mmCIF file of C-alpha atoms in Angstrom:
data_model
loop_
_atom_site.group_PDB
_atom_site.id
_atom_site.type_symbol
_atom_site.label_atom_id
_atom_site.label_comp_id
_atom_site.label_asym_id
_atom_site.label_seq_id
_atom_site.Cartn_x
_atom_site.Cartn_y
_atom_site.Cartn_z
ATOM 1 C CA UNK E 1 145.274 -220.022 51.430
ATOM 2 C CA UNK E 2 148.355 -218.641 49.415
ATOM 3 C CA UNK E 3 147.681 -216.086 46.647
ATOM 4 C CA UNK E 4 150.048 -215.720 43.492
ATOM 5 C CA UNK E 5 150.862 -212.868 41.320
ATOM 6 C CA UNK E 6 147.813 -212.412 39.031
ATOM 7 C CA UNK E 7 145.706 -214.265 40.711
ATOM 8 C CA UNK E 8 142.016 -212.603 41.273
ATOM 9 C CA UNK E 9 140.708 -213.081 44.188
ATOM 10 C CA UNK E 10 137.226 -212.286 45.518
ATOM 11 C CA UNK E 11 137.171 -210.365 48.738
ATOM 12 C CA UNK E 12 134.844 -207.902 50.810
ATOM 13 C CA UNK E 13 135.362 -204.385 50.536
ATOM 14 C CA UNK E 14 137.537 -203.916 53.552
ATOM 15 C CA UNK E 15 140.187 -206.317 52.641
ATOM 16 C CA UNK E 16 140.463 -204.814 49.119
ATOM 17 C CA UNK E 17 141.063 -201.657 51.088
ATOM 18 C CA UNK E 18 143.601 -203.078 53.357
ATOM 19 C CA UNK E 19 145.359 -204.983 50.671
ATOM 20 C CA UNK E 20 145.961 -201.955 48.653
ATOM 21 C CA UNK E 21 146.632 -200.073 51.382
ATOM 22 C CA UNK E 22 149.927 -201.824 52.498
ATOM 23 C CA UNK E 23 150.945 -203.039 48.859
ATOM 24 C CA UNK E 24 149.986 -206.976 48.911
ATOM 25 C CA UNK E 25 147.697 -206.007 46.243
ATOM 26 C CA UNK E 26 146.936 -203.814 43.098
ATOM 27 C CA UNK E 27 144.003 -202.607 41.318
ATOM 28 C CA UNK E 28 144.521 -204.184 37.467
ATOM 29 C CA UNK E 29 142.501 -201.207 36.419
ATOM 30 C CA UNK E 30 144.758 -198.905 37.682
ATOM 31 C CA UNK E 31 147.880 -198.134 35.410
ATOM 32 C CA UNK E 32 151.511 -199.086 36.868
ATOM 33 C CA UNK E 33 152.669 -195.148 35.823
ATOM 34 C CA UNK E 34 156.296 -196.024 37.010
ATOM 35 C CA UNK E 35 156.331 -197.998 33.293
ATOM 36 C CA UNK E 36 155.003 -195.139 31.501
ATOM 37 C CA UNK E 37 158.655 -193.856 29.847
ATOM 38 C CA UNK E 38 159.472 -190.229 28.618
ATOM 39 C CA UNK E 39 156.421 -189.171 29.930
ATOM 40 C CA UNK E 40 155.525 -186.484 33.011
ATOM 41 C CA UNK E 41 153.233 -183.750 34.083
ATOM 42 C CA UNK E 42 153.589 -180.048 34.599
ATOM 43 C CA UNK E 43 150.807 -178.684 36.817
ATOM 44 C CA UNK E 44 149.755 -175.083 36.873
ATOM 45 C CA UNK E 45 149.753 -175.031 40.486
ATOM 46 C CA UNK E 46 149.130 -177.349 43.307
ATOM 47 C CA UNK E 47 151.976 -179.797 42.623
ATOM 48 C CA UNK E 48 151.520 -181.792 45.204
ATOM 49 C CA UNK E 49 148.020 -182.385 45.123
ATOM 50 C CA UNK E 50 148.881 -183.522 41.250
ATOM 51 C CA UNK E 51 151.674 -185.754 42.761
ATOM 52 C CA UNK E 52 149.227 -187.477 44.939
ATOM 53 C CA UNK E 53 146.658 -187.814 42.941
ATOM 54 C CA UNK E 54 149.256 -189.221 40.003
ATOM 55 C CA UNK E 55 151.698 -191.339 41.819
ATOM 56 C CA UNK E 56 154.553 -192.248 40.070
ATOM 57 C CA UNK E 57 154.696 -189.738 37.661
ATOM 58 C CA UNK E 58 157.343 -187.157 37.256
ATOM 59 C CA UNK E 59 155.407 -183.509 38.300
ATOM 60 C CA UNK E 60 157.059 -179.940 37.545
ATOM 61 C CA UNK E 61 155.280 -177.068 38.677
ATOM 62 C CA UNK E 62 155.068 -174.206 36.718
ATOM 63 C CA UNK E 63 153.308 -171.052 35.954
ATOM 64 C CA UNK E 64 152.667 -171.317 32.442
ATOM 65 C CA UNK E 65 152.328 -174.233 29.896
ATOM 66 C CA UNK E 66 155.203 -176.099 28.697
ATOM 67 C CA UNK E 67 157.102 -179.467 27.350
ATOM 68 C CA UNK E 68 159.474 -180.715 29.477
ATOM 69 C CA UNK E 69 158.884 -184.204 28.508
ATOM 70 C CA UNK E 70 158.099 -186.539 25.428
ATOM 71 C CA UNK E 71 155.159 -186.906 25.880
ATOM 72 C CA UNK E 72 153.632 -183.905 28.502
ATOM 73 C CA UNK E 73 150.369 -183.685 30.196
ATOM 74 C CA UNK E 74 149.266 -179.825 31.461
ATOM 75 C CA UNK E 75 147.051 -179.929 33.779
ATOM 76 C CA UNK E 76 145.835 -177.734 36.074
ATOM 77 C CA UNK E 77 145.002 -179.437 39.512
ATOM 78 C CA UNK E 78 141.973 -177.375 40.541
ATOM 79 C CA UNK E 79 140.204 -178.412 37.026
ATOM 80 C CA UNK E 80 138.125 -181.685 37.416
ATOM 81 C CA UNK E 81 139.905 -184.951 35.109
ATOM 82 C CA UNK E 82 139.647 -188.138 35.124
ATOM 83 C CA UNK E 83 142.731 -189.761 36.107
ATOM 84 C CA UNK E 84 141.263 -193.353 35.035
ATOM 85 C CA UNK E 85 142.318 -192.048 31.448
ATOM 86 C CA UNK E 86 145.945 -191.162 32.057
ATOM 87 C CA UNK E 87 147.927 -193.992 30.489
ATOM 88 C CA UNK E 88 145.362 -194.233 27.247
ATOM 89 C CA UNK E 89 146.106 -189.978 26.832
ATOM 90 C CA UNK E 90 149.579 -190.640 26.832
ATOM 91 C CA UNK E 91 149.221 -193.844 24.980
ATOM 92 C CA UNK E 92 146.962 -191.566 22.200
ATOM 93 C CA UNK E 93 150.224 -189.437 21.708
ATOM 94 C CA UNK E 94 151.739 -192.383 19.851
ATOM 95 C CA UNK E 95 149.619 -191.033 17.016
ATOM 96 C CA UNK E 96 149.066 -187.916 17.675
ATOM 97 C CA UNK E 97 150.307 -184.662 18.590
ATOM 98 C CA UNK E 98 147.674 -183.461 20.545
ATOM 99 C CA UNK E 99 144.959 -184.672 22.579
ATOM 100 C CA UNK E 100 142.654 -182.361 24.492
ATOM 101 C CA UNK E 101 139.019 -182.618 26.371
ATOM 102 C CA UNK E 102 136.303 -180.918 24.641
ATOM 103 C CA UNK E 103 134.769 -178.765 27.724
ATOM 104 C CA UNK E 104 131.155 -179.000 26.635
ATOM 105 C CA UNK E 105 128.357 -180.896 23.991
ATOM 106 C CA UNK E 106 126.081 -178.087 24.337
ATOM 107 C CA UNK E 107 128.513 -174.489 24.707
ATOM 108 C CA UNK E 108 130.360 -173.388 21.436
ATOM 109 C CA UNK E 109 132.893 -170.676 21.102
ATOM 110 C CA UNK E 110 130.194 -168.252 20.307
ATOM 111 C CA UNK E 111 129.159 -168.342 24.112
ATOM 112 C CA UNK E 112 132.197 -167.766 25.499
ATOM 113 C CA UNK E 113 134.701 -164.631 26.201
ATOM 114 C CA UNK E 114 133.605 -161.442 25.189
ATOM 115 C CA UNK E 115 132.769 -160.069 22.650
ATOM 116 C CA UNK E 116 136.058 -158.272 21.495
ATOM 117 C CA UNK E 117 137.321 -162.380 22.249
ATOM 118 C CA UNK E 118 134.986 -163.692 20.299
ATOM 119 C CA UNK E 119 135.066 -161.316 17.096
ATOM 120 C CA UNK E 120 138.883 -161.925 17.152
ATOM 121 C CA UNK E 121 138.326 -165.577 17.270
ATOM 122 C CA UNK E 122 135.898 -165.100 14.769
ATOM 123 C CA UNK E 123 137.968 -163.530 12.587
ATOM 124 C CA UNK E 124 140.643 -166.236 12.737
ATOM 125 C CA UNK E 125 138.506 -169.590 12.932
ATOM 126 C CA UNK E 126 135.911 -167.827 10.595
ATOM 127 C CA UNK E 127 133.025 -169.938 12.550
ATOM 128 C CA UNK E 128 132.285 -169.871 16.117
ATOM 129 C CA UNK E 129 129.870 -172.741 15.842
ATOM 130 C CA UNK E 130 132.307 -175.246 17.582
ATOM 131 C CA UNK E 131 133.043 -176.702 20.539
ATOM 132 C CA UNK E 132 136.023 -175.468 22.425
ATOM 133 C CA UNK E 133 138.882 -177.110 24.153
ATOM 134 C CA UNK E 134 140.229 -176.997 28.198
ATOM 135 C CA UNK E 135 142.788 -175.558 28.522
ATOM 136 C CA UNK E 136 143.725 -177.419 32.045
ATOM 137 C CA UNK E 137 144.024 -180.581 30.730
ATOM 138 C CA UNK E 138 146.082 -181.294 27.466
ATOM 139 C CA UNK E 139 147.987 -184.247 26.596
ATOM 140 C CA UNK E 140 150.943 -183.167 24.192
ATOM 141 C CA UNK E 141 154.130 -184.923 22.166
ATOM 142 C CA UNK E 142 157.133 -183.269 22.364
ATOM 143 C CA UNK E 143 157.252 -181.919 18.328
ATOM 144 C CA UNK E 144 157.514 -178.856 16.525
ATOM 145 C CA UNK E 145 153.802 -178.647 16.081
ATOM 146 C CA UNK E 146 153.188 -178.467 19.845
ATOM 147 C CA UNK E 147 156.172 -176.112 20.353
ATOM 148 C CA UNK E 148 154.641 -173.840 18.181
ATOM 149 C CA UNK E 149 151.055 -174.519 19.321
ATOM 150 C CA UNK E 150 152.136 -173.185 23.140
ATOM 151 C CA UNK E 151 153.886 -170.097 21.663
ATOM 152 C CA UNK E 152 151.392 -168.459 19.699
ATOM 153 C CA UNK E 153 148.851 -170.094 22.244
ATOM 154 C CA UNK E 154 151.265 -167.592 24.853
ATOM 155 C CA UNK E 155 151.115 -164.811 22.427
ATOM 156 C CA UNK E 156 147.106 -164.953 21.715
ATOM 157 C CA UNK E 157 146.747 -163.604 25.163
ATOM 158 C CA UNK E 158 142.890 -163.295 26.565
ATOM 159 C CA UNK E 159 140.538 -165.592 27.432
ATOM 160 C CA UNK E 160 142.278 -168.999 27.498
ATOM 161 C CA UNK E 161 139.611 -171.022 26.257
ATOM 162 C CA UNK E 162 139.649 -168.946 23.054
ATOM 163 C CA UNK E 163 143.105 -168.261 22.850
ATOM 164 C CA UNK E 164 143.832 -171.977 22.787
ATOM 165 C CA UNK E 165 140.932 -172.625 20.055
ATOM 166 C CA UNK E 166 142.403 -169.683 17.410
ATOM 167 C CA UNK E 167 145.843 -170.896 18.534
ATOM 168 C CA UNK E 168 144.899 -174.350 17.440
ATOM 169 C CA UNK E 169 143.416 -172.956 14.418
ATOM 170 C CA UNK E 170 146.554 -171.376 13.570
ATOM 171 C CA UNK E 171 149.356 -174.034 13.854
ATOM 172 C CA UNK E 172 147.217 -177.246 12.809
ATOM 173 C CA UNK E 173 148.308 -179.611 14.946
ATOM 174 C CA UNK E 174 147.566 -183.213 14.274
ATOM 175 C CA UNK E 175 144.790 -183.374 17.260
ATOM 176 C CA UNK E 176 142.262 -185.411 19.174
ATOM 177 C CA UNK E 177 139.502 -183.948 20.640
ATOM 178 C CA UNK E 178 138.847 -185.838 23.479
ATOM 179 C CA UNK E 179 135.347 -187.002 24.675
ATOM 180 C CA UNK E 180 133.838 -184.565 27.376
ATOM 181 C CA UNK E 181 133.641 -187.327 29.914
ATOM 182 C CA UNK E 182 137.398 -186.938 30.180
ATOM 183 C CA UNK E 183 137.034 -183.751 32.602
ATOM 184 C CA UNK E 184 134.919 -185.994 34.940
#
């Protein structure tokens, strides 16, 4: 039987595997990332594992947070993410400047950090009754907003989680809060 390209084709499990395996076929659920322009990732550690688990995608490691592309995601390899969502969080920075996984439905800022964290926090969000943002996976578009956002995010210091939430607080970036699902 001869196949074409975009033809579906019903198979057992083994064949699939094969298929994909040596490139005669591709998962239509799976992103093409080498069409994915302007965009790239800088992991906080572990590049290559990032590199595997995001093939072609541009990876720089670094130590700390930064834009080195359009459209950047940081992510730190040893958090959980799902990768499934890649191309729709950079496809969400079309609109806006930030988009970032909310770690939890049931923890708010108020149980998190200590308490010096938290009273600072406090003192800059005014309410702690929130939910708070990972800071190992954010999506970000290269703009003045998200400069600034990883600057004074640098300069809060501390607990990251908190640090990110008053630095968010602070510069106002145009954001998404991401569903929680998105950390896997």
């Amino acid at each position: 039987m001869q196949y074409f390209p975009g033809d579906w084709v019903e198979v057992g499990r083994q064949q699939a595997e094969t298929w994909l395996a040596t490139g005669q076929a591709e998962r239509p659920d799976m992103p093409d990332m080498q069409y994915l322009l302007g965009v790239g990732v800088v992991a906080l550690g572990q590049p290559e594992k990032a590199q595997k688990i995001l093939p072609g995608l541009e990876v720089v490691e670094a130590d700390e947070p930064a834009l080195l592309f359009e459209k950047t995601l940081i992510w730190n390899p040893k958090a959980k993410f799902q990768t499934d969502f890649i191309a729709d969080g950079f496809g969400l920075l079309d609109t806006w400047e930030v988009a970032i996984p909310i770690v939890s439905y049931k923890k708010l800022a108020r149980d998190i950090g200590t308490q010096e964290e938290r009273d600072e926090t406090e003192r800059v969000i005014r309410d702690l009754r929130v939910p708070f943002y990972s800071p190992d996976v954010l999506f970000l578009r290269d703009c003045r907003n998200s400069q600034e956002l990883l600057r004074v995010w640098d300069k809060e210091g501390g607990d990251t989680r908190l640090a990110l939430l008053r630095a968010l607080y602070q510069v106002k970036p145009l954001i998404l809060a991401l569903p929680v699902h998105w950390l896997g």
